[in-house]
Coordinates of C-alpha atoms in Angstrom, one line a residue:
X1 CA 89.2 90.1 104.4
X2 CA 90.7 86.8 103.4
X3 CA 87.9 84.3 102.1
X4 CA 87.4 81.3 104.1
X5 CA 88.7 78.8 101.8
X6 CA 92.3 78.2 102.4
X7 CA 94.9 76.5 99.6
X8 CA 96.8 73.8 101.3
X9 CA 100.2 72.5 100.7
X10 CA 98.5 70.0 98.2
X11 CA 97.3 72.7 95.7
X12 CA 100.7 74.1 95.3
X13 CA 101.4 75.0 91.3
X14 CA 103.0 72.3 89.1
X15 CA 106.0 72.8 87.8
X16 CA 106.6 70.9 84.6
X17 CA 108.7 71.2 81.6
X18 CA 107.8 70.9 78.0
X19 CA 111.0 71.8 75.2
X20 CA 109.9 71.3 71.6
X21 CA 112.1 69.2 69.2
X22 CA 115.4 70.6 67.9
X23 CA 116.1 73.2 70.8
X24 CA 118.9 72.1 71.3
X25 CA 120.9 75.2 70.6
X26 CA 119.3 77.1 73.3
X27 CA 117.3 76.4 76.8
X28 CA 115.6 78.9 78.8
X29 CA 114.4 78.2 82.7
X30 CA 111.6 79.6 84.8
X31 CA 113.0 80.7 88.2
X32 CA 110.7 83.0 89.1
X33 CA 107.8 82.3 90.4
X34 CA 109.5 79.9 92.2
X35 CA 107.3 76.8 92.5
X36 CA 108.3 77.7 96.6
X37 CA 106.1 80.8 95.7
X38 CA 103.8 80.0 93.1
X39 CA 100.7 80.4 94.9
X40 CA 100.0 84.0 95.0
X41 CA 97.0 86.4 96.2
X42 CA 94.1 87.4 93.7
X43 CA 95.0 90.0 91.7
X44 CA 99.2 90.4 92.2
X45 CA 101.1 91.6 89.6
X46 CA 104.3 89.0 89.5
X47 CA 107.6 88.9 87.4
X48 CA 108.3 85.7 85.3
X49 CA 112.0 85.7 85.5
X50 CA 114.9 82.8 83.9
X51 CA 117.7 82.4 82.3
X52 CA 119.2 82.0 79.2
X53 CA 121.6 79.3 78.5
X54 CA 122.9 80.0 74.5
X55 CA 125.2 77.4 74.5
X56 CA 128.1 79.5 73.3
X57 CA 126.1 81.1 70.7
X58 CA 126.4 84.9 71.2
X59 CA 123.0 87.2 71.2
X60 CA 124.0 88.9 68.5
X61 CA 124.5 85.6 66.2
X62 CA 120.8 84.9 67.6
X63 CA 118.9 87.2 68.6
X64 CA 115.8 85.8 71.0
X65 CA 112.9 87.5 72.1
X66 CA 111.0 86.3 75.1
X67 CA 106.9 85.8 75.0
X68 CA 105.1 85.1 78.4
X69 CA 101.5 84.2 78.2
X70 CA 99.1 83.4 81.4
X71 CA 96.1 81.1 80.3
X72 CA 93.5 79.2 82.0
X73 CA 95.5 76.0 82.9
X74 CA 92.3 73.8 82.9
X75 CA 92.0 75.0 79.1
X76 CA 95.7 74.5 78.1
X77 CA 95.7 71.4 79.3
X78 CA 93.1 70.7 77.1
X79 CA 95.2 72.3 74.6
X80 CA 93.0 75.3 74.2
X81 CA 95.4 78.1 74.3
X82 CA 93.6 81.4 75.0
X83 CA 96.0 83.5 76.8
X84 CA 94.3 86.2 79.1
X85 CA 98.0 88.3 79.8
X86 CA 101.0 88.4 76.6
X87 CA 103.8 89.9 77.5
X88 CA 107.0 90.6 75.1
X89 CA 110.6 91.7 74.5
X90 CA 111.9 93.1 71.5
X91 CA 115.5 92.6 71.4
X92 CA 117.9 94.6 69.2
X93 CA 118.7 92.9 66.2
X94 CA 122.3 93.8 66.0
X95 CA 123.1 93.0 69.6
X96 CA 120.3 90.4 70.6
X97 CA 119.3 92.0 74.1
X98 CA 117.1 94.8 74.7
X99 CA 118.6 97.7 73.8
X100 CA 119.6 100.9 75.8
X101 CA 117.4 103.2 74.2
X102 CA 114.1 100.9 75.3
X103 CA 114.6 101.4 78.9
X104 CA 113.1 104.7 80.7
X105 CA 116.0 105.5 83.0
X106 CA 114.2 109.1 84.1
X107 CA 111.0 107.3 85.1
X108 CA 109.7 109.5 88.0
X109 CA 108.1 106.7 89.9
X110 CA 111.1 104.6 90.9
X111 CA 112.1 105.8 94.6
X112 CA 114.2 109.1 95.2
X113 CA 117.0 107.0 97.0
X114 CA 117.1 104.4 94.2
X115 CA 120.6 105.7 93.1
X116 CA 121.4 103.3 90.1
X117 CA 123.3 104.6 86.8
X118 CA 121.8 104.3 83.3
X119 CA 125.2 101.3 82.7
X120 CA 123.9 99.4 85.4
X121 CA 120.0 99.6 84.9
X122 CA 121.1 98.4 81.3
X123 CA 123.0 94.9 82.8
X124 CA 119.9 94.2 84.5
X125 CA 117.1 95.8 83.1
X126 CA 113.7 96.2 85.5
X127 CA 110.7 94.9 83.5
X128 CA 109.2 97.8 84.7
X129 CA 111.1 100.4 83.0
X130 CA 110.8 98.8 79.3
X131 CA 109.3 100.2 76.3
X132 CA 109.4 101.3 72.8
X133 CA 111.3 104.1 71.8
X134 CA 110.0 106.6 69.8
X135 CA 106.4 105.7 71.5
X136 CA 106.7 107.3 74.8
X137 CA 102.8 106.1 75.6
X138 CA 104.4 102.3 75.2
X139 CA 105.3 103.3 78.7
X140 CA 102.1 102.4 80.0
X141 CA 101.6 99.4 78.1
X142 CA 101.7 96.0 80.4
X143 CA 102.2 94.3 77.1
X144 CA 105.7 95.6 76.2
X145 CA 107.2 94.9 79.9
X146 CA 110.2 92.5 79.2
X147 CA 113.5 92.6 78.8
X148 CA 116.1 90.3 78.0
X149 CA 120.2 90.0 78.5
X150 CA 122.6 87.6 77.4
X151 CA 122.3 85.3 80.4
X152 CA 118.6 85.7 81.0
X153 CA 115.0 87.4 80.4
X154 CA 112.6 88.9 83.0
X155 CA 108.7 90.3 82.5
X156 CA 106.3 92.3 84.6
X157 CA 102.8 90.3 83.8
X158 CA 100.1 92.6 85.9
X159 CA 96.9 91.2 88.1
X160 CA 95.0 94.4 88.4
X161 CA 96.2 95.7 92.2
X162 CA 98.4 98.1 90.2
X163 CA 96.0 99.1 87.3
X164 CA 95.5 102.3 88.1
X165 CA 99.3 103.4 88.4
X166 CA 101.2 104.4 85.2
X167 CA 99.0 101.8 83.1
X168 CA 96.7 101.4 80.6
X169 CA 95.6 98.1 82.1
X170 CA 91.9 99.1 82.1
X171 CA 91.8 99.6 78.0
X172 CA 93.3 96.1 77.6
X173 CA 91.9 93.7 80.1
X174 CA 88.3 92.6 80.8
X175 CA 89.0 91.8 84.1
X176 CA 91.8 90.9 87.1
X177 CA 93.8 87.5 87.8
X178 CA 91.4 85.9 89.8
X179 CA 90.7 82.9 92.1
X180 CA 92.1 80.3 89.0
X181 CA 94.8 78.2 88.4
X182 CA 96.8 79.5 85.8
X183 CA 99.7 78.1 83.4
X184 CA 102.3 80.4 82.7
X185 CA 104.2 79.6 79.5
X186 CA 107.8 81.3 78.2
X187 CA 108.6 80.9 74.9
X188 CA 112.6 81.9 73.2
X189 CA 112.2 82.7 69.6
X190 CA 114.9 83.8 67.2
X191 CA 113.9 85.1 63.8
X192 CA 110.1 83.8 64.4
X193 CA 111.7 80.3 65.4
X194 CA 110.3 78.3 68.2
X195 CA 113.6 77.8 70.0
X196 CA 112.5 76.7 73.3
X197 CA 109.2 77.1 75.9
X198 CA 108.8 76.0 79.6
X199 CA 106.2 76.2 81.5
X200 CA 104.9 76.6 85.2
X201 CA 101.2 76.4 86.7
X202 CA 100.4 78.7 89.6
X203 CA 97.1 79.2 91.5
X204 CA 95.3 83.1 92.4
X205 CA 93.6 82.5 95.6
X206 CA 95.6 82.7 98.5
X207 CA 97.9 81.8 101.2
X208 CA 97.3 79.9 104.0
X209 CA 99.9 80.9 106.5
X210 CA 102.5 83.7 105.9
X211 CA 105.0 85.1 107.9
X212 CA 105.0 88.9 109.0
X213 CA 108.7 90.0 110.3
X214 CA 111.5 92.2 109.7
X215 CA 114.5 90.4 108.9
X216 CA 117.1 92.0 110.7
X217 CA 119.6 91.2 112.5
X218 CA 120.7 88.0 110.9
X219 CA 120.5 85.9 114.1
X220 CA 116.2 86.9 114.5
X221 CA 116.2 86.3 110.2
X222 CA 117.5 82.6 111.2
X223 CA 115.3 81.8 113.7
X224 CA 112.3 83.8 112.3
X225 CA 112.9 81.4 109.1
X226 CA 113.4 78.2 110.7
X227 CA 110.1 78.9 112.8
X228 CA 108.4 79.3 109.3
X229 CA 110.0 76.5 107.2
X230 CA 109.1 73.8 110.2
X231 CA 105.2 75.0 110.7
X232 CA 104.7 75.5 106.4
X233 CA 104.7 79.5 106.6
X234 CA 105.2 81.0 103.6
X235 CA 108.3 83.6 103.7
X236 CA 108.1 86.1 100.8
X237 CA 111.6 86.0 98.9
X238 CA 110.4 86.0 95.4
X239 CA 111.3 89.9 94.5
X240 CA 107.4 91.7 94.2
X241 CA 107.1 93.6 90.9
X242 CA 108.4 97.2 91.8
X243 CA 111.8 95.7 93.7
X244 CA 114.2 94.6 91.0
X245 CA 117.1 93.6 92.4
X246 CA 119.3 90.8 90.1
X247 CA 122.7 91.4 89.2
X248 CA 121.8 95.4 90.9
X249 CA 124.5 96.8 93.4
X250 CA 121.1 97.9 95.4
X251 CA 116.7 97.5 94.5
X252 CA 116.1 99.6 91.8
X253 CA 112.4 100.2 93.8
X254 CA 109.1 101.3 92.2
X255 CA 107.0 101.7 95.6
X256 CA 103.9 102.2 94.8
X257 CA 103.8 99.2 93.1
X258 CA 105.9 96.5 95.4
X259 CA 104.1 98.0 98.5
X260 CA 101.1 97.7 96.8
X261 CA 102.1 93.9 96.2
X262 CA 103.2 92.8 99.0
X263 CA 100.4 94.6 101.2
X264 CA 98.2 92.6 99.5
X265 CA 99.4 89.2 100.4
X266 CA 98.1 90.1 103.6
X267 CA 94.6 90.9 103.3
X268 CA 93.9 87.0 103.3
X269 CA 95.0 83.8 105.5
X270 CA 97.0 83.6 108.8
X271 CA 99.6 86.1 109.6
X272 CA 102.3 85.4 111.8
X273 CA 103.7 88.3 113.2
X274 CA 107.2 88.6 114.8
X275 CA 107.3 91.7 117.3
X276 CA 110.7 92.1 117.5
X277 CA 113.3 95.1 116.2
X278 CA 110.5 96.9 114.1
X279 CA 111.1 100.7 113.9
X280 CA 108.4 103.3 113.2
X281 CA 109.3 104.8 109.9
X282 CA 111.3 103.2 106.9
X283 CA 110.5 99.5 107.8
X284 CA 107.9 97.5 105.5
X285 CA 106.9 95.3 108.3
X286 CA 105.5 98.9 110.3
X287 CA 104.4 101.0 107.4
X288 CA 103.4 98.7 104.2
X289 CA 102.3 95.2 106.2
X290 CA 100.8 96.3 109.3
X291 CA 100.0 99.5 107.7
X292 CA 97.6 98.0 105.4
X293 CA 96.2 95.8 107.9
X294 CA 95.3 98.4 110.3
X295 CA 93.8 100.5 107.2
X296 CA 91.3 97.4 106.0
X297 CA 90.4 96.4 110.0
X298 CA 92.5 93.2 110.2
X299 CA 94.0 94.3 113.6
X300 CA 90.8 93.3 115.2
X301 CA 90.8 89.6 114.0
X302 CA 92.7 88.3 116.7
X303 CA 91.6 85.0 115.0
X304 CA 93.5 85.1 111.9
X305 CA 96.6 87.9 112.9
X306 CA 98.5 86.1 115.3
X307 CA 101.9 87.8 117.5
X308 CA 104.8 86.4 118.6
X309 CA 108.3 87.6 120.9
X310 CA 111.1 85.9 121.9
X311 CA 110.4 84.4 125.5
X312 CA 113.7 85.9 126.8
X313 CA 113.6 89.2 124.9
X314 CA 116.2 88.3 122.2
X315 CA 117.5 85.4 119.7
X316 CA 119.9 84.6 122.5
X317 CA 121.6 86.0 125.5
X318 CA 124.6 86.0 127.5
X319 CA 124.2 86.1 131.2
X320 CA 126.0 85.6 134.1
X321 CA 125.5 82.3 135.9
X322 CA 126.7 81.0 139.2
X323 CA 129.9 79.2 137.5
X324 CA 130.9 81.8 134.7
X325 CA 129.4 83.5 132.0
X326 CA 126.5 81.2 130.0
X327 CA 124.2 81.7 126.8
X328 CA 120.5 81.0 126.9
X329 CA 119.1 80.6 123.3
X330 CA 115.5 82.1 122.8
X331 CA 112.3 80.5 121.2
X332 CA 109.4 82.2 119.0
X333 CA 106.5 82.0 121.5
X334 CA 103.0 83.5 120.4
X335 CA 100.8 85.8 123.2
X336 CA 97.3 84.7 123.7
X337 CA 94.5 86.2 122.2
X338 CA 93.8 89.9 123.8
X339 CA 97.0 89.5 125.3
X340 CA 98.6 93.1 125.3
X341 CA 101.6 93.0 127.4
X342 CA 103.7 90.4 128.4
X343 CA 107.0 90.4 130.1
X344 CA 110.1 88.6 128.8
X345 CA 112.7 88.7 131.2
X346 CA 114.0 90.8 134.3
X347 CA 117.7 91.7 134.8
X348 CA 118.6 92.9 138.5
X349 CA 121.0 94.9 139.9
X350 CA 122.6 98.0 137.8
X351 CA 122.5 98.1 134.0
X352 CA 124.4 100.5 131.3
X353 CA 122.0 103.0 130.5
X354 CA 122.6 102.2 126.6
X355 CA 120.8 98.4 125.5
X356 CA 123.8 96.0 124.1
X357 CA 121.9 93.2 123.4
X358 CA 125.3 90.7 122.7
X359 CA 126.7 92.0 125.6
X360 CA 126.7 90.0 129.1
X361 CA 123.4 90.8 130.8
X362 CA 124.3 90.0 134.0
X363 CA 122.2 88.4 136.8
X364 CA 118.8 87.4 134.8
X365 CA 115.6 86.4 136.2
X366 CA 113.6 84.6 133.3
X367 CA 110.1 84.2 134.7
X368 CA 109.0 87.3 136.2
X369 CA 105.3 85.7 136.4
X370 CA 106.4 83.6 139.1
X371 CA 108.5 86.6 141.6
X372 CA 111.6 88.4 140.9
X373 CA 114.5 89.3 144.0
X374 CA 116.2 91.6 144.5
X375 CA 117.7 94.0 147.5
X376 CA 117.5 97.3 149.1
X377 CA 118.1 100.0 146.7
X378 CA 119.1 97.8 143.4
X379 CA 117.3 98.2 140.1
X380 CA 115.1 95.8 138.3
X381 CA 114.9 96.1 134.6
X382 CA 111.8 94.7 132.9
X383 CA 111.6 93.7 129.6
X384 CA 108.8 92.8 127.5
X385 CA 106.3 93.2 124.8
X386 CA 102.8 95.2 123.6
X387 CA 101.3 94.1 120.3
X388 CA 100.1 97.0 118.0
X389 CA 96.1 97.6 118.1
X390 CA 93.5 98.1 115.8
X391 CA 93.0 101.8 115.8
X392 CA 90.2 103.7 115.1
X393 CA 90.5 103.9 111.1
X394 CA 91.0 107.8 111.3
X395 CA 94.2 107.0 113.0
X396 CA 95.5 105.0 109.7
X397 CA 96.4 107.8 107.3
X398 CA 97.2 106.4 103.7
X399 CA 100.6 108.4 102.7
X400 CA 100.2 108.3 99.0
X401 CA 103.1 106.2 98.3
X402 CA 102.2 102.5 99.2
X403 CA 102.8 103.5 103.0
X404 CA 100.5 104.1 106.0
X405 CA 101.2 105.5 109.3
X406 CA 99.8 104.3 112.0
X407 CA 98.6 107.5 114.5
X408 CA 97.7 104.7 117.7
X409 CA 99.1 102.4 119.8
X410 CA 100.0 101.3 123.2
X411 CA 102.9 103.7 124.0
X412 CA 102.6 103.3 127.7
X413 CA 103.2 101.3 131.0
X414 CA 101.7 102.2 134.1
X415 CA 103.0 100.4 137.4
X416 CA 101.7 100.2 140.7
X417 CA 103.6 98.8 143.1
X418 CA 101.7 98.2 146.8
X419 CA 103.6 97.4 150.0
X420 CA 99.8 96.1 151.5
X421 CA 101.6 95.3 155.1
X422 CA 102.7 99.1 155.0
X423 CA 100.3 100.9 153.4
X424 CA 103.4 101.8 150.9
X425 CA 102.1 103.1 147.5
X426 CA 104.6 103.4 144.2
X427 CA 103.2 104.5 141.0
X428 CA 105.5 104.5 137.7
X429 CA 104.9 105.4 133.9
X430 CA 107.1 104.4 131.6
X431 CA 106.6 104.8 127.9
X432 CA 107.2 101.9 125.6
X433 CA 109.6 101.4 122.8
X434 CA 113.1 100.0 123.1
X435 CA 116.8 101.2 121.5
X436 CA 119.2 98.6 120.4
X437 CA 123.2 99.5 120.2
X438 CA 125.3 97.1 118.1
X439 CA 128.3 99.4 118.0
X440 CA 129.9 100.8 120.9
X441 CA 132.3 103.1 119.1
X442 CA 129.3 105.1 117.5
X443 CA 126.1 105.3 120.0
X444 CA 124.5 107.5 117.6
X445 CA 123.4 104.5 115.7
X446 CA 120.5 103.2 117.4
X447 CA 117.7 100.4 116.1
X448 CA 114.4 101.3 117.7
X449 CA 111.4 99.2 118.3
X450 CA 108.4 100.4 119.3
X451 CA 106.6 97.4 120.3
X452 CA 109.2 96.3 123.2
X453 CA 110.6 98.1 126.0
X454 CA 112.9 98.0 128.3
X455 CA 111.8 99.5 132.0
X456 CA 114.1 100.4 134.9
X457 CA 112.4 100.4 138.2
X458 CA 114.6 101.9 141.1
X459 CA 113.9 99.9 144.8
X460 CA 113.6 101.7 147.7
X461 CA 116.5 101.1 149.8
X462 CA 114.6 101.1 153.2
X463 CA 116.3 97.7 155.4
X464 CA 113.7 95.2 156.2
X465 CA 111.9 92.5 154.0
X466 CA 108.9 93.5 151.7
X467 CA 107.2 92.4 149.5
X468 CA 105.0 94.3 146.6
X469 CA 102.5 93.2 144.2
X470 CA 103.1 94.7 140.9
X471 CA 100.2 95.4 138.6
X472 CA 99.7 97.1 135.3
X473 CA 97.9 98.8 132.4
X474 CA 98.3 99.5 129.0
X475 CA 98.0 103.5 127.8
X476 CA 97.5 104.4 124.3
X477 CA 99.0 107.3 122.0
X478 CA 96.4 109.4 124.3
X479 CA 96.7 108.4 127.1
X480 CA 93.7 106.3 127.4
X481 CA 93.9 102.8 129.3
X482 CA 93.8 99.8 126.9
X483 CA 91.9 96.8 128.0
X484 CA 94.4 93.6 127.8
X485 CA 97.5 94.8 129.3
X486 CA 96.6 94.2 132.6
X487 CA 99.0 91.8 134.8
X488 CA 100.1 90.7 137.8
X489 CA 103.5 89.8 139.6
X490 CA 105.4 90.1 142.8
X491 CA 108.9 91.8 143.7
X492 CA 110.7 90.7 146.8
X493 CA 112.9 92.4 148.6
X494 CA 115.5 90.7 150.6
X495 CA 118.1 92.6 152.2
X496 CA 121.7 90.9 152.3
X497 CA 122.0 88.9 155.3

């Protein structure tokens, strides 16, 4: 659970610059942590990442090793430098960049589909792959994590959440990154020459608002983002220690230490969950996030874990409109408290059985809270939204790997529709979860969702006017009703006059 104290936009880390005299033959930059990102939560392992600007001189002709310390910024600014984390390259002296032979290409822990060849892993050495050759138990030292290339340098500096995974953390340091402000400083030396050094503070505490959502495809990344930027969410694009991406043709991923990262930015604070186009297996936002949220309890804080869908289902939507075809745009809106289901949109009249969400939707009704039409014998296709749940914590198994699956959730709709004039009873059960099809040459790729749906119900196509009241529940992996995903809405029908 998150502490109560929350850092505001005021408390962000300062970013300043300090270059000793007569560096002028070399300048280095801190990129990473961006000052964007440079509030982090207790105990996170981050990469300090730049580059190198030599000024034409090559590596070889100066050969610069990198040094990143973490102090107490309170202290250093008192110019009492005690680091509490060193970090540092060692550079081949005949080429200037760290050498081939330093990196552990055959590390078991990086991910099975993490198909990268020795040639490129050297261009862009991970951090977390560094150490000495000839002492294979280097390996496990955070103090040799650092590499550097001719255009730049990264390092791994650890927090603690990873100190029990291929370290020897726990012979070194007294004691985790905690709640502090911190000033990280990188120094470039050549030959024992103070070259250049830069400096950023940062603060271990955490974040106030962050944002929870899978960031695919590009038209829900845009408007997730833009939703975060204008209320001061933070969205996570620093890379976490464990996902080493620059200069890569793909992540060269260690996942037992980025999950383990980025799970834990979300132990603390507000999170601001987008339930759209999230998949049961191989998605973050489902297995790593959420995952670790349902496995600590934080699904029950309805307080401080907050959902959100698009009001009509999608990012936008063509329909068809009385003069011609039109697109409606769709807005971010967040469910209330306990609220379990919620409907997005209804489209009448026939539908391909497939879901093409950029294709025409035809004749849409947008608020099916206040009715929805429709005549003798056509369908009406609901759309809409259940939020996960906190499960019993026997349903959350830890996988081993950073991942958790979640055994519980609302996977069904009950309806009862009720003719009360007529006495006429219709009871439907539809299970949740929705496919989208982008492609229509190749239905066999699908992207699922299981906390939308997509519901067909079939009218009856006796004549006469009649009116039903539609109510639901909510059913769980089990079976079992789930308080909160009760509603209420009526469907007329209207035969054609």
């Amino acid at each position: 659970m998150k502490g109560k104290i929350l850092l505001t936009a005021a408390l962000t880390c300062l970013c300043a610059l300090a270059a000793p005299r007569g560096a002028e033959a070399l300048k280095i930059t801190i990129d990473i942590p961006s000052v964007e990102e440079s509030v982090m939560e207790s105990g996170r392992d981050f990469y300090v990442a730049g580059r190198i600007d030599r000024e034409g001189i090559s590596p070889a002709d100066q050969p610069v090793d990198i040094r990143v310390e973490v102090a107490d910024a309170g202290l250093m600014r008192d110019n009492i430098r005690r680091p509490l984390r060193v970090v540092e390259s060692r550079v081949d002296s005949a080429t200037g960049i760290t050498p081939r032979r330093d990196i552990y290409f055959r590390y078991e822990g990086k991910a099975p589909w993490t198909k990268l060849t020795p040639e490129q892993l050297t261009l862009s050495p991970p951090p977390d792959l560094v150490y000495r050759h000839g002492d294979p138990d280097s390996f496990y030292d955070p103090r040799v994590k650092a590499a550097v290339t001719e255009g730049g340098y990264a390092a791994l500096v650890q927090g603690g959440c990873t100190k029990d995974y291929d370290s020897s953390y726990r012979e070194l340091y007294g004691e985790d990154l905690g709640w502090r402000y911190y000033r990280v400083t990188v120094s470039a030396r050549c030959r024992g020459e103070l070259l250049d050094e830069r400096y950023i503070d940062v603060m271990f505490g955490s974040v106030p608002d962050k944002l929870l959502s899978r960031f695919s495809p590009p038209a829900h990344m845009k408007k997730a983002t833009e939703l975060a930027r204008a209320k001061g969410w933070r969205v996570y694009r620093d890379p976490f220690p464990g996902y080493w991406s620059a200069a890569l043709p793909r992540p060269c991923e260690i996942p037992l230490r980025w999950r383990a990262n980025d799970s834990l930015e979300y132990m603390s604070g507000f999170v601001h969950t987008m339930l759209y186009n999230i998949p049961e297996e191989r998605c973050a936002a489902q297995e790593v996030e959420l995952g670790r949220i349902a496995y600590e309890g934080r699904l029950f804080r309805g307080d401080e874990i907050f959902f959100y869908c698009y009001d009509i289902g999608e990012p936008s939507l063509k329909y068809a409109a009385w003069d011609g075809e039109r697109t409606k745009e769709g807005e971010l809106t967040r469910l209330e408290e306990g609220e379990l289901l919620r409907f997005t949109r209804a489209e009448v009249g026939a539908r391909p059985k497939s879901y093409y969400p950029t294709e025409n939707a035809g004749v849409v009704d947008w608020n099916v809270y206040d009715s929805v039409a429709a005549r003798p014998g056509e369908s009406v296709t609901l759309y809409g939204v259940t939020p996960p749940i906190q499960p019993m914590l026997s349903d959350v198994e830890e996988n081993g790997d950073g991942s958790f699956t979640i055994k519980n959730r609302i996977a069904g709709v009950r309806y009862r529709l009720e003719e009360k004039s007529l006495g006429e009873l219709i009871e439907l059960e539809f299970p949740t979860g929705l496919e989208r099809f982008y492609d229509p040459r190749d239905e066999k790729w699908a992207s699922p969702s299981i906390y939308e749906f997509r519901h067909e119900i079939k009218l009856p196509a006796a004549p006469g006017k009649r009116l039903y009241t539609v109510s639901t529940e909510t059913l769980d992996s089990r079976g079992e009703k789930v308080i909160g995903g009760e509603t209420l809405f009526y469907l007329w029908l209207r035969p054609e006059k």
